[in-house]
Coordinates of N, CA and C and ligand atoms in Angstrom, one line a residue:
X1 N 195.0 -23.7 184.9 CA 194.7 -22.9 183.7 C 195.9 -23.1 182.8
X2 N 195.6 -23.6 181.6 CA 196.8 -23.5 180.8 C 196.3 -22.8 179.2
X3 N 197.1 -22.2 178.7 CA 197.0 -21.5 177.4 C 197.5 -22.5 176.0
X4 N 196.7 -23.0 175.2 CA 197.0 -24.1 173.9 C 197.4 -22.9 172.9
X5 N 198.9 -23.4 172.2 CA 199.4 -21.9 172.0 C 200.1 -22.6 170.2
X6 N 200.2 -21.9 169.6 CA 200.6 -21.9 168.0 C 201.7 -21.1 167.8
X7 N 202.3 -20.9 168.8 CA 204.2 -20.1 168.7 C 203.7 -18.8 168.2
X8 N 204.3 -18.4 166.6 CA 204.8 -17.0 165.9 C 203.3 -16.8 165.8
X9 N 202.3 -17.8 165.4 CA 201.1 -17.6 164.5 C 200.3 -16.5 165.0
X10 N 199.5 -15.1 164.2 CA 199.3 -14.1 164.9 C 198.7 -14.2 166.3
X11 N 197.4 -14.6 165.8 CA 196.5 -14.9 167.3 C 197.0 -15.3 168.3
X12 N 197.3 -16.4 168.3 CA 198.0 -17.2 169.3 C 199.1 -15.9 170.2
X13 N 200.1 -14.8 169.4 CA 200.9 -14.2 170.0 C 200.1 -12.9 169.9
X14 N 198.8 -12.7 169.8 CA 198.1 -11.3 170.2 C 198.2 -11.9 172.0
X15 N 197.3 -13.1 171.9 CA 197.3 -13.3 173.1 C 198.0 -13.2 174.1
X16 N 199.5 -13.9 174.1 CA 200.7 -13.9 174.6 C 200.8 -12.3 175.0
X17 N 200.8 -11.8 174.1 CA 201.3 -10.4 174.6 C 200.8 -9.7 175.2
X18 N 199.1 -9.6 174.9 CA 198.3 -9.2 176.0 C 198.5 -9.8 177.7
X19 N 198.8 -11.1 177.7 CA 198.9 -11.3 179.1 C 200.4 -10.9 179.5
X20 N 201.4 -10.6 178.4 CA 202.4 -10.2 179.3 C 202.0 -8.2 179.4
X21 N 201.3 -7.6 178.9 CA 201.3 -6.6 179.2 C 200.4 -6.3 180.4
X22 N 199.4 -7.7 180.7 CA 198.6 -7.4 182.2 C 199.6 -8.3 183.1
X23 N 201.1 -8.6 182.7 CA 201.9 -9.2 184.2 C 201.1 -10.6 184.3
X24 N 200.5 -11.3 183.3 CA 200.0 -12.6 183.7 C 201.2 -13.4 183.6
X25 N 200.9 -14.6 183.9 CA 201.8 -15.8 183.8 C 201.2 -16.8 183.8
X26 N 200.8 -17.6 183.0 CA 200.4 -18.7 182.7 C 200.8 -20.0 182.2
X27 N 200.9 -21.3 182.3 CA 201.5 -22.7 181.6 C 200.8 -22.8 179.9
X28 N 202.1 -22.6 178.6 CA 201.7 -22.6 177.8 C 201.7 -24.0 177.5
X29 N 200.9 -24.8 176.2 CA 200.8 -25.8 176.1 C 201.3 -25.9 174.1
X30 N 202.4 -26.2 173.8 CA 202.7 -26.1 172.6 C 201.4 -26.7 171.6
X31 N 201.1 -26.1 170.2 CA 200.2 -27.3 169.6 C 200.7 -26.8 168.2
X32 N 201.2 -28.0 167.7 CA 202.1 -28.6 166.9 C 201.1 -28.1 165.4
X33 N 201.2 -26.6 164.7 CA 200.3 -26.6 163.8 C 200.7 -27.6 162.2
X34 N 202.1 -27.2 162.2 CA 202.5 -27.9 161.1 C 202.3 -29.2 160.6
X35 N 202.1 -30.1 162.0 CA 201.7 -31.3 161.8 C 200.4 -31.7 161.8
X36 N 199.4 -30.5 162.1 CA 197.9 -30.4 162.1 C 197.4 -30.9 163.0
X37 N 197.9 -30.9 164.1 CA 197.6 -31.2 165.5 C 196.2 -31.0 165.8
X38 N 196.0 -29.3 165.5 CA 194.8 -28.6 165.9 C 193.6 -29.3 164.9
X39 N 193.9 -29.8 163.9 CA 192.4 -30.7 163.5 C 192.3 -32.0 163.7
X40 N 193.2 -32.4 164.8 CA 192.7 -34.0 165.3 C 191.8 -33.6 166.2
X41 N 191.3 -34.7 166.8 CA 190.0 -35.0 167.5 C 190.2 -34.8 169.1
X42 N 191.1 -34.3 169.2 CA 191.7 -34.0 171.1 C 191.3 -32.4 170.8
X43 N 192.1 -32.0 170.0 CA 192.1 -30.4 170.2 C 190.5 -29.9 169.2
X44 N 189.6 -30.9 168.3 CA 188.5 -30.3 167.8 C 187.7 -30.6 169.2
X45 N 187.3 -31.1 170.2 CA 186.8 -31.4 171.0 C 186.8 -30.0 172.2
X46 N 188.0 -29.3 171.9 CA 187.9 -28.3 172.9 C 188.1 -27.0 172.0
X47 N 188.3 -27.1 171.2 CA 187.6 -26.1 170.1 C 187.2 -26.5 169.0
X48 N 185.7 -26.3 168.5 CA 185.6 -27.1 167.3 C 186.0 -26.2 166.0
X49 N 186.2 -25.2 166.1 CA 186.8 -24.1 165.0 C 188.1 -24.1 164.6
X50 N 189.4 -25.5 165.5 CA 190.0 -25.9 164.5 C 191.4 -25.4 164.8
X51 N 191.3 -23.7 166.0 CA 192.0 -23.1 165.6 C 192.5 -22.5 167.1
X52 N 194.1 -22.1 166.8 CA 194.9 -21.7 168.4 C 194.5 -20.2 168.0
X53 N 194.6 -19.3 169.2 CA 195.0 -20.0 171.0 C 193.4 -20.8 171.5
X54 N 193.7 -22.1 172.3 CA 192.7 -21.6 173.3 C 193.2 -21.8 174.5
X55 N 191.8 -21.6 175.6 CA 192.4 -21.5 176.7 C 191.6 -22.6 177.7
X56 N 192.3 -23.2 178.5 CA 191.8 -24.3 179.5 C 191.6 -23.2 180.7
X57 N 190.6 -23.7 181.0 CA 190.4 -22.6 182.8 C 189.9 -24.1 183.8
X58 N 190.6 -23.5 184.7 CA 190.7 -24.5 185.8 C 189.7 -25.6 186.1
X59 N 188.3 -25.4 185.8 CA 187.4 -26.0 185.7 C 186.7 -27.1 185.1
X60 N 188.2 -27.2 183.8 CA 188.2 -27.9 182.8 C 187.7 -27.8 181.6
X61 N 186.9 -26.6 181.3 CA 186.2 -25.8 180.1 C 187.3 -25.0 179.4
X62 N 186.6 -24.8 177.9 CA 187.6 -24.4 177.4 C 187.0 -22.8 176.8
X63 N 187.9 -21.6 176.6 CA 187.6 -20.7 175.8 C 188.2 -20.8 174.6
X64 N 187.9 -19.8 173.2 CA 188.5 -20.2 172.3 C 188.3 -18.3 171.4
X65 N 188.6 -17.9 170.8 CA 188.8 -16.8 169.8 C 189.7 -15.9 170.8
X66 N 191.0 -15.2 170.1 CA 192.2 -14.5 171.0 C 191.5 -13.0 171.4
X67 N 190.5 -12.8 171.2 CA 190.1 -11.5 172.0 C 188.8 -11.8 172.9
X68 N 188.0 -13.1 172.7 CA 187.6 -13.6 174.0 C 188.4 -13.8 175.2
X69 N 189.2 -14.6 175.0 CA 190.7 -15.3 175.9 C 190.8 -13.2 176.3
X70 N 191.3 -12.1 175.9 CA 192.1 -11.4 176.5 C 190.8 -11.1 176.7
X71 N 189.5 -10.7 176.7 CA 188.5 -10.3 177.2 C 188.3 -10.7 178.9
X72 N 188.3 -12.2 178.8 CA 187.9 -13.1 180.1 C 189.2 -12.1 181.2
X73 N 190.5 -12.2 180.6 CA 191.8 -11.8 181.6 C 191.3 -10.5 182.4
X74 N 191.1 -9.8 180.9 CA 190.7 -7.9 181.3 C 189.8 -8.1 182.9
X75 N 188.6 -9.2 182.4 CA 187.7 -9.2 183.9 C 188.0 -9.7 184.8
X76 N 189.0 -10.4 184.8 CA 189.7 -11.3 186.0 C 190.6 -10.2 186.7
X77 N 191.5 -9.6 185.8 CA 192.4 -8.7 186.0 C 192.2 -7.1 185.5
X78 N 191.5 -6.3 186.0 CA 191.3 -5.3 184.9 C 192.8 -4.3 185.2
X79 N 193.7 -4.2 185.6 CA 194.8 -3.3 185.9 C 196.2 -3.9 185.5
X80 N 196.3 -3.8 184.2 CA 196.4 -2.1 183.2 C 194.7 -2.3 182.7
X81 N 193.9 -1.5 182.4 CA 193.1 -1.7 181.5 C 193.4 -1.5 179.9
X82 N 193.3 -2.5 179.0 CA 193.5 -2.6 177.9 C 192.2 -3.0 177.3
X83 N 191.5 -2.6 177.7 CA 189.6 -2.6 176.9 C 189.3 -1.2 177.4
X84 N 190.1 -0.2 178.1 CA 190.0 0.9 178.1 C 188.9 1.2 179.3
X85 N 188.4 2.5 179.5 CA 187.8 2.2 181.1 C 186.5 4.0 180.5
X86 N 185.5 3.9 180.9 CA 184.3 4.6 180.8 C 184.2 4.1 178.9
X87 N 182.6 5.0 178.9 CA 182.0 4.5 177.4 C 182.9 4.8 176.3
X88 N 183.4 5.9 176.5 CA 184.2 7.1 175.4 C 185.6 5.9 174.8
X89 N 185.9 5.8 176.1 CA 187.4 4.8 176.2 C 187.0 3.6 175.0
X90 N 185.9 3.2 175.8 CA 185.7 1.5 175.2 C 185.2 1.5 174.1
X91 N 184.8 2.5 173.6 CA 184.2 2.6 172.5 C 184.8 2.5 171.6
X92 N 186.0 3.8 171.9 CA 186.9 4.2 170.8 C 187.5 2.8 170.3
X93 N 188.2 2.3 171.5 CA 189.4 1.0 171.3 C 188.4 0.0 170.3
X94 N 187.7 -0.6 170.8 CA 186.6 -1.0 170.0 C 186.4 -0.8 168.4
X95 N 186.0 -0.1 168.3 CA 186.2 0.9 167.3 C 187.4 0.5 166.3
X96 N 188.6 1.3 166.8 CA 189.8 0.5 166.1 C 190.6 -0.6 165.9
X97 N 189.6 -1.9 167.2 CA 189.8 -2.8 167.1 C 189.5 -3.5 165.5
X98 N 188.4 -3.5 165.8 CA 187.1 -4.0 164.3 C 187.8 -3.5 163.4
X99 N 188.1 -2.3 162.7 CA 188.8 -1.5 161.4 C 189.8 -2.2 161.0
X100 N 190.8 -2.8 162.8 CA 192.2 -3.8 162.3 C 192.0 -5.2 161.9
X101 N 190.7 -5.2 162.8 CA 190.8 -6.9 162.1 C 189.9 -7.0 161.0
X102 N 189.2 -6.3 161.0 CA 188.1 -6.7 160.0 C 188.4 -6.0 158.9
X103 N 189.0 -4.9 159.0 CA 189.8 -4.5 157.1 C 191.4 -4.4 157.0
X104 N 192.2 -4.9 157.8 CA 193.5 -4.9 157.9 C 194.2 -6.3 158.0
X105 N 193.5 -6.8 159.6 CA 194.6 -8.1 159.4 C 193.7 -9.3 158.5
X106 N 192.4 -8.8 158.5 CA 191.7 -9.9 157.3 C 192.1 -9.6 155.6
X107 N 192.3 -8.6 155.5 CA 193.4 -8.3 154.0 C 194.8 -9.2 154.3
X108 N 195.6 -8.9 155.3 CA 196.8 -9.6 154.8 C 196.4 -10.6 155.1
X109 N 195.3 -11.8 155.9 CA 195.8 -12.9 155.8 C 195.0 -14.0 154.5
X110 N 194.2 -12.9 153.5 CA 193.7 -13.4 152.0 C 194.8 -13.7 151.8
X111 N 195.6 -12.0 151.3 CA 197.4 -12.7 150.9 C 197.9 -14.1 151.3
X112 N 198.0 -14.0 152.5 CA 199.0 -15.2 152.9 C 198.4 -16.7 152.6
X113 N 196.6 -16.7 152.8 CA 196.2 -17.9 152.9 C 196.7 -18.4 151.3
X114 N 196.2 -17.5 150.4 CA 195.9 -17.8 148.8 C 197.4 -17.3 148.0
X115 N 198.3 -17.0 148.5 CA 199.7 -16.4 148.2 C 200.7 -17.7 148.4
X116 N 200.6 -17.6 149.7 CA 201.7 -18.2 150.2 C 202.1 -19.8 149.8
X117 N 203.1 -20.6 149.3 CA 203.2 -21.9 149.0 C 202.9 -22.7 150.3
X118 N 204.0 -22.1 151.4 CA 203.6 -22.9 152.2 C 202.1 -23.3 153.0
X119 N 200.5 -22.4 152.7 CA 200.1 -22.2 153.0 C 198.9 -23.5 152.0
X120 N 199.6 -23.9 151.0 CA 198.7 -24.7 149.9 C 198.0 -25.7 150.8
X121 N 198.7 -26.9 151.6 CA 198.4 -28.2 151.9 C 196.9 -27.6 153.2
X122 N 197.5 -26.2 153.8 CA 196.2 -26.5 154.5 C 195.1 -25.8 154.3
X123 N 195.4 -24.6 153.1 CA 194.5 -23.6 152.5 C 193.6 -24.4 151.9
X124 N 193.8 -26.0 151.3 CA 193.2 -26.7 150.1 C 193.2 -26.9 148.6
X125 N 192.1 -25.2 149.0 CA 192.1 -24.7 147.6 C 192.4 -23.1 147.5
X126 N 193.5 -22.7 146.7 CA 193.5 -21.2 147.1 C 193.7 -20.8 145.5
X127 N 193.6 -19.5 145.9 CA 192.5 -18.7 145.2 C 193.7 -17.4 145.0
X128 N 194.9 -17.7 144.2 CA 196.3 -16.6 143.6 C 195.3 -15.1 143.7
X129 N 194.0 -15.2 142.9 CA 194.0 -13.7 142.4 C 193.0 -13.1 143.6
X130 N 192.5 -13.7 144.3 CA 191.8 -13.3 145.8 C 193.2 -12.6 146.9
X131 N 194.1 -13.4 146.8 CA 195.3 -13.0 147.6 C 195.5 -11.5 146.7
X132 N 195.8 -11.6 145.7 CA 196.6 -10.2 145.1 C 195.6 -8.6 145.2
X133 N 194.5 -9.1 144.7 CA 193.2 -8.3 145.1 C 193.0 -7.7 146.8
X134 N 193.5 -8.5 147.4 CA 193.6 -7.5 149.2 C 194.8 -7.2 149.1
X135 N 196.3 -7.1 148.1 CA 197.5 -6.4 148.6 C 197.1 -5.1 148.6
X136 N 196.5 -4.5 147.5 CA 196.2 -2.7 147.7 C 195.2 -2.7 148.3
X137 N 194.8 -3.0 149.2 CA 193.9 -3.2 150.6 C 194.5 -3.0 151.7
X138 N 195.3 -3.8 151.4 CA 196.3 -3.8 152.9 C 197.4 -2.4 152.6
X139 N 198.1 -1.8 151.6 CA 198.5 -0.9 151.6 C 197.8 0.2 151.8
X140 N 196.5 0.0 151.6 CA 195.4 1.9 151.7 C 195.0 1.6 153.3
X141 N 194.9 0.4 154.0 CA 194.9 0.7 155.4 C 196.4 0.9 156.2
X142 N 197.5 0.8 155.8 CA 198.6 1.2 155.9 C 198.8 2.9 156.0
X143 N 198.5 2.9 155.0 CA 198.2 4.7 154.6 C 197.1 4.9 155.9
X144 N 196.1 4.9 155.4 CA 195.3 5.5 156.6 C 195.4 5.3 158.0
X145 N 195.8 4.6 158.4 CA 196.7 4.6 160.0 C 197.7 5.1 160.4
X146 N 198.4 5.3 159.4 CA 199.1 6.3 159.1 C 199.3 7.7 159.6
X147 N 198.4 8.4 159.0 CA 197.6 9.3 159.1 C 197.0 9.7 160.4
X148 N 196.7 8.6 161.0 CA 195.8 8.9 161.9 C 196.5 8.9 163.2
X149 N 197.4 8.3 162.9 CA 198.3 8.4 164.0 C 199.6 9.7 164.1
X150 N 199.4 10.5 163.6 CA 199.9 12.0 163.2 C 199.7 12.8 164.7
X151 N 198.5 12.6 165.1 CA 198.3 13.3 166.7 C 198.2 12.1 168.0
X152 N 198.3 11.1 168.0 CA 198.5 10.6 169.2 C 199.2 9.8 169.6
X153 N 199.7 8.8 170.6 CA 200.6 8.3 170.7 C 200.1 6.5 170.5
X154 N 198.9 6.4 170.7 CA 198.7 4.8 170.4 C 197.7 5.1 169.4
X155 N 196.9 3.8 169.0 CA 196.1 3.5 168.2 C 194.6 4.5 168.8
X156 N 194.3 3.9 169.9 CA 193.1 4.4 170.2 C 193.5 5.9 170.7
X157 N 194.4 6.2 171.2 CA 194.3 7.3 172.0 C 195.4 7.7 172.9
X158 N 195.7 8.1 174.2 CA 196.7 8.2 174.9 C 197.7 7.1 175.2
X159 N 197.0 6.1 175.7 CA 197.7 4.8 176.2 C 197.4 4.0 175.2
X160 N 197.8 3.0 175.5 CA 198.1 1.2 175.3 C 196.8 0.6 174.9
X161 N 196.5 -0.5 174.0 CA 195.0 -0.8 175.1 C 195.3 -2.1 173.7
X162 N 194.5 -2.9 173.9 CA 194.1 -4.3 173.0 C 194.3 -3.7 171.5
X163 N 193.8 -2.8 170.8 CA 193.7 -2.6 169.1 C 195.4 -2.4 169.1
X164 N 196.2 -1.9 169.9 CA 197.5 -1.6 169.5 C 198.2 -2.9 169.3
X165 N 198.0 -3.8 170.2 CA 198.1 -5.2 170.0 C 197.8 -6.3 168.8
X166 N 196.8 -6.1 168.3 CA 195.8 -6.3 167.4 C 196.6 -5.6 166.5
X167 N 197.1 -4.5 166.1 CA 198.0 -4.0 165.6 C 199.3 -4.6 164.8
X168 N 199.9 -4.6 165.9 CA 201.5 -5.1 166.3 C 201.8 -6.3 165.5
X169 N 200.6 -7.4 166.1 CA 200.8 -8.8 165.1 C 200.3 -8.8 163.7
X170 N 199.4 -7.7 163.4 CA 199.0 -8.0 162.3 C 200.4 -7.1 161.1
X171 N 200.8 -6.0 161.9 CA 202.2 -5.5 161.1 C 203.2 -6.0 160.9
X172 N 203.3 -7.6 162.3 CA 204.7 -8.3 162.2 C 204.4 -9.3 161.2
X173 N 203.0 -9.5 160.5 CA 202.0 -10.4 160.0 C 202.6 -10.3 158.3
X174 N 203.4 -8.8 158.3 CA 203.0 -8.5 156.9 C 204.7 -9.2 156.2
X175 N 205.8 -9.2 157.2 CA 206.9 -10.3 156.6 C 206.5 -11.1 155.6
X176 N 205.7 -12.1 156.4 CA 206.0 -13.3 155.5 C 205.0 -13.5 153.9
X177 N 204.5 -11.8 154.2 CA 203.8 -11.7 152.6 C 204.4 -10.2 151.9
X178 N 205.8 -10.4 152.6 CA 206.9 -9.6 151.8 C 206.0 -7.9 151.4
X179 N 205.6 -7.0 152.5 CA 205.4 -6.1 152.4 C 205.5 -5.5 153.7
X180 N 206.3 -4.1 153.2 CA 206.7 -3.4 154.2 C 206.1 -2.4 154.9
X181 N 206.2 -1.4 155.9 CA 205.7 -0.3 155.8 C 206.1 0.8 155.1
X182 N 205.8 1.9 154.2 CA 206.6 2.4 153.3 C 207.0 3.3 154.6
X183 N 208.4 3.8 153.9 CA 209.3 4.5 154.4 C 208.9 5.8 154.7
X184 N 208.0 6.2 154.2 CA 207.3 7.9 154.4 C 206.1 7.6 155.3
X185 N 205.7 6.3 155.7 CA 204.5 6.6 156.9 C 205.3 6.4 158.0
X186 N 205.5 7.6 158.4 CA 206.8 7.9 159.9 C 205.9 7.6 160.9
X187 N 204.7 8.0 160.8 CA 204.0 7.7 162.4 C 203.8 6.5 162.4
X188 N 203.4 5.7 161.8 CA 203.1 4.2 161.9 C 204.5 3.8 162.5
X189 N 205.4 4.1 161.5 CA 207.1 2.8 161.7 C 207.6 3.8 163.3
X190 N 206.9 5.1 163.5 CA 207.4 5.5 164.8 C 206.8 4.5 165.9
X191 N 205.5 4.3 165.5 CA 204.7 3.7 166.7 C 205.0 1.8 166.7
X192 N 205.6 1.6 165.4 CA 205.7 0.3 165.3 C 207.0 0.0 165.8
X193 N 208.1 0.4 165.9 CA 209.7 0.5 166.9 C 209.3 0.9 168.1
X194 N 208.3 1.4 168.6 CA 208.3 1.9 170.0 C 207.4 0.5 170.5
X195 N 206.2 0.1 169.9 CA 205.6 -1.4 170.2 C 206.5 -2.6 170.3
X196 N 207.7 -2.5 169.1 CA 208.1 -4.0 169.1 C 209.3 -3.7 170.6
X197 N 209.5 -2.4 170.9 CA 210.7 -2.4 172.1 C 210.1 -2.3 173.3
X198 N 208.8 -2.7 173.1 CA 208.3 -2.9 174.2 C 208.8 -4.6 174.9
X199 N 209.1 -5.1 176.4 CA 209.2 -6.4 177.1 C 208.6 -7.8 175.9
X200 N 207.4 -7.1 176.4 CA 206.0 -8.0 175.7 C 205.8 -8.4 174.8
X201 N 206.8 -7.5 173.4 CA 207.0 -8.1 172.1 C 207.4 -9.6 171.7
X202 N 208.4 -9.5 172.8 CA 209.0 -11.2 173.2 C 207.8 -12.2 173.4
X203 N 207.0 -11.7 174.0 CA 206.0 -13.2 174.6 C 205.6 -13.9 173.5
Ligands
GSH301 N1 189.3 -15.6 165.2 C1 190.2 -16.6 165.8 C2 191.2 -17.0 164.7 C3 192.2 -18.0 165.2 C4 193.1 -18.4 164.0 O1 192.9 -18.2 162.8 N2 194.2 -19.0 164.4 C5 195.2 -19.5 163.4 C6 196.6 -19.0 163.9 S1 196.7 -17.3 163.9 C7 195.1 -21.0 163.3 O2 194.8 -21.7 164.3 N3 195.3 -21.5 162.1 C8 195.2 -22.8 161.8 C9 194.4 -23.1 160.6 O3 193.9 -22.2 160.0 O4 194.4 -24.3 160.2 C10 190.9 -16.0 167.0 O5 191.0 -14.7 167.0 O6 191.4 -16.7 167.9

């Protein structure tokens, strides 16, 4: 089993970190995105979407989207549970998984695709005023996480679980499109220094 891996890039290090938080250990396999590795014809062959992480399983088949890959682990390994455990659990996590990716870390990465210079040669064609249009997107879900995180200690709930993760990279995501957490959402930057000092932040 080896993991096809994209270094800092988010996905790629959602995944990393999920397996260091279930104690996995796996052979990573560097893939060279700068030089476009991932759209030659070796790596479209075992994902045709282009895009890290994926994962080789022993068999020689490949998996491919970074919450499939921590999905397959959870069933192989379910302890810690990080997909959360009865309906209420899985629901919830669930729940604020979708909210992060689908109105949070898909706002910052308009920014970054259509923003960013270094992002022109593989974006194509980008789109300046598409990027600017999700920055107060990304700040009003900033705020409201915020918020919500006023009574508990993680994202979903008591513990840890996958959306905190999902989280984590999409907050370390917001650097390189030069936006911070404001200084008055204390519960977020409480829960985001207690995430990044966790082991796992490293993977
Ligand atoms: N939905 C996919 C997205 C994967 C993805 O966008 N990976 C990025 C790195 S975070 C990538 O490979 N980008 C290369 C490109 O867009 O050319 C997943 O969760 O795995």
């Amino acid at each position: 089993m080896r993991l096809f891996d994209g270094g800092r890039v988010p996905n790629a290090r959602r995944t990393r970190i999920f397996l260091a938080e279930k104690g996995i250990s796996i052979p990573l396999v560097p893939v060279d995105l700068a030089a476009f590795e991932h759209r030659g014809a070796a790596f479209t062959a075992m994902n045709a979407m282009q895009r890290v992480p994926v994962l080789e399983l022993d068999d020689g088949s490949y998996l491919s989207e970074s919450i499939a890959i921590c999905r397959y682990f959870e069933e192989v390994q379910p302890e810690p549970p990080l997909f959360g455990t009865g309906a209420r659990e899985r629901a919830t996590i669930e729940m604020w998984n979708r909210r992060i990716e689908l109105d949070f870390y898909l706002a910052i990465q308009a920014v970054f695709r259509h923003t960013h210079p270094g992002m022109a040669k593989s974006e194509g064609h980008q789109v300046p005023e598409w990027g600017e249009i999700n920055r107060p997107r990304v700040m009003a879900m900033l705020a409201m996480m915020d918020r919500e995180l006023a009574d508990r200690p993680f994202v979903a709930g008591e513990r840890l679980s996958v959306a905190d993760i999902t989280r984590q990279v999409a907050v370390d995501f917001l650097k390189p499109i030069r936006i911070a957490v404001p200084e008055d959402h204390a519960h977020l930057r409480r829960w985001h220094g207690e995430m990044s000092a966790r082991p796992s932040a490293l993977a």
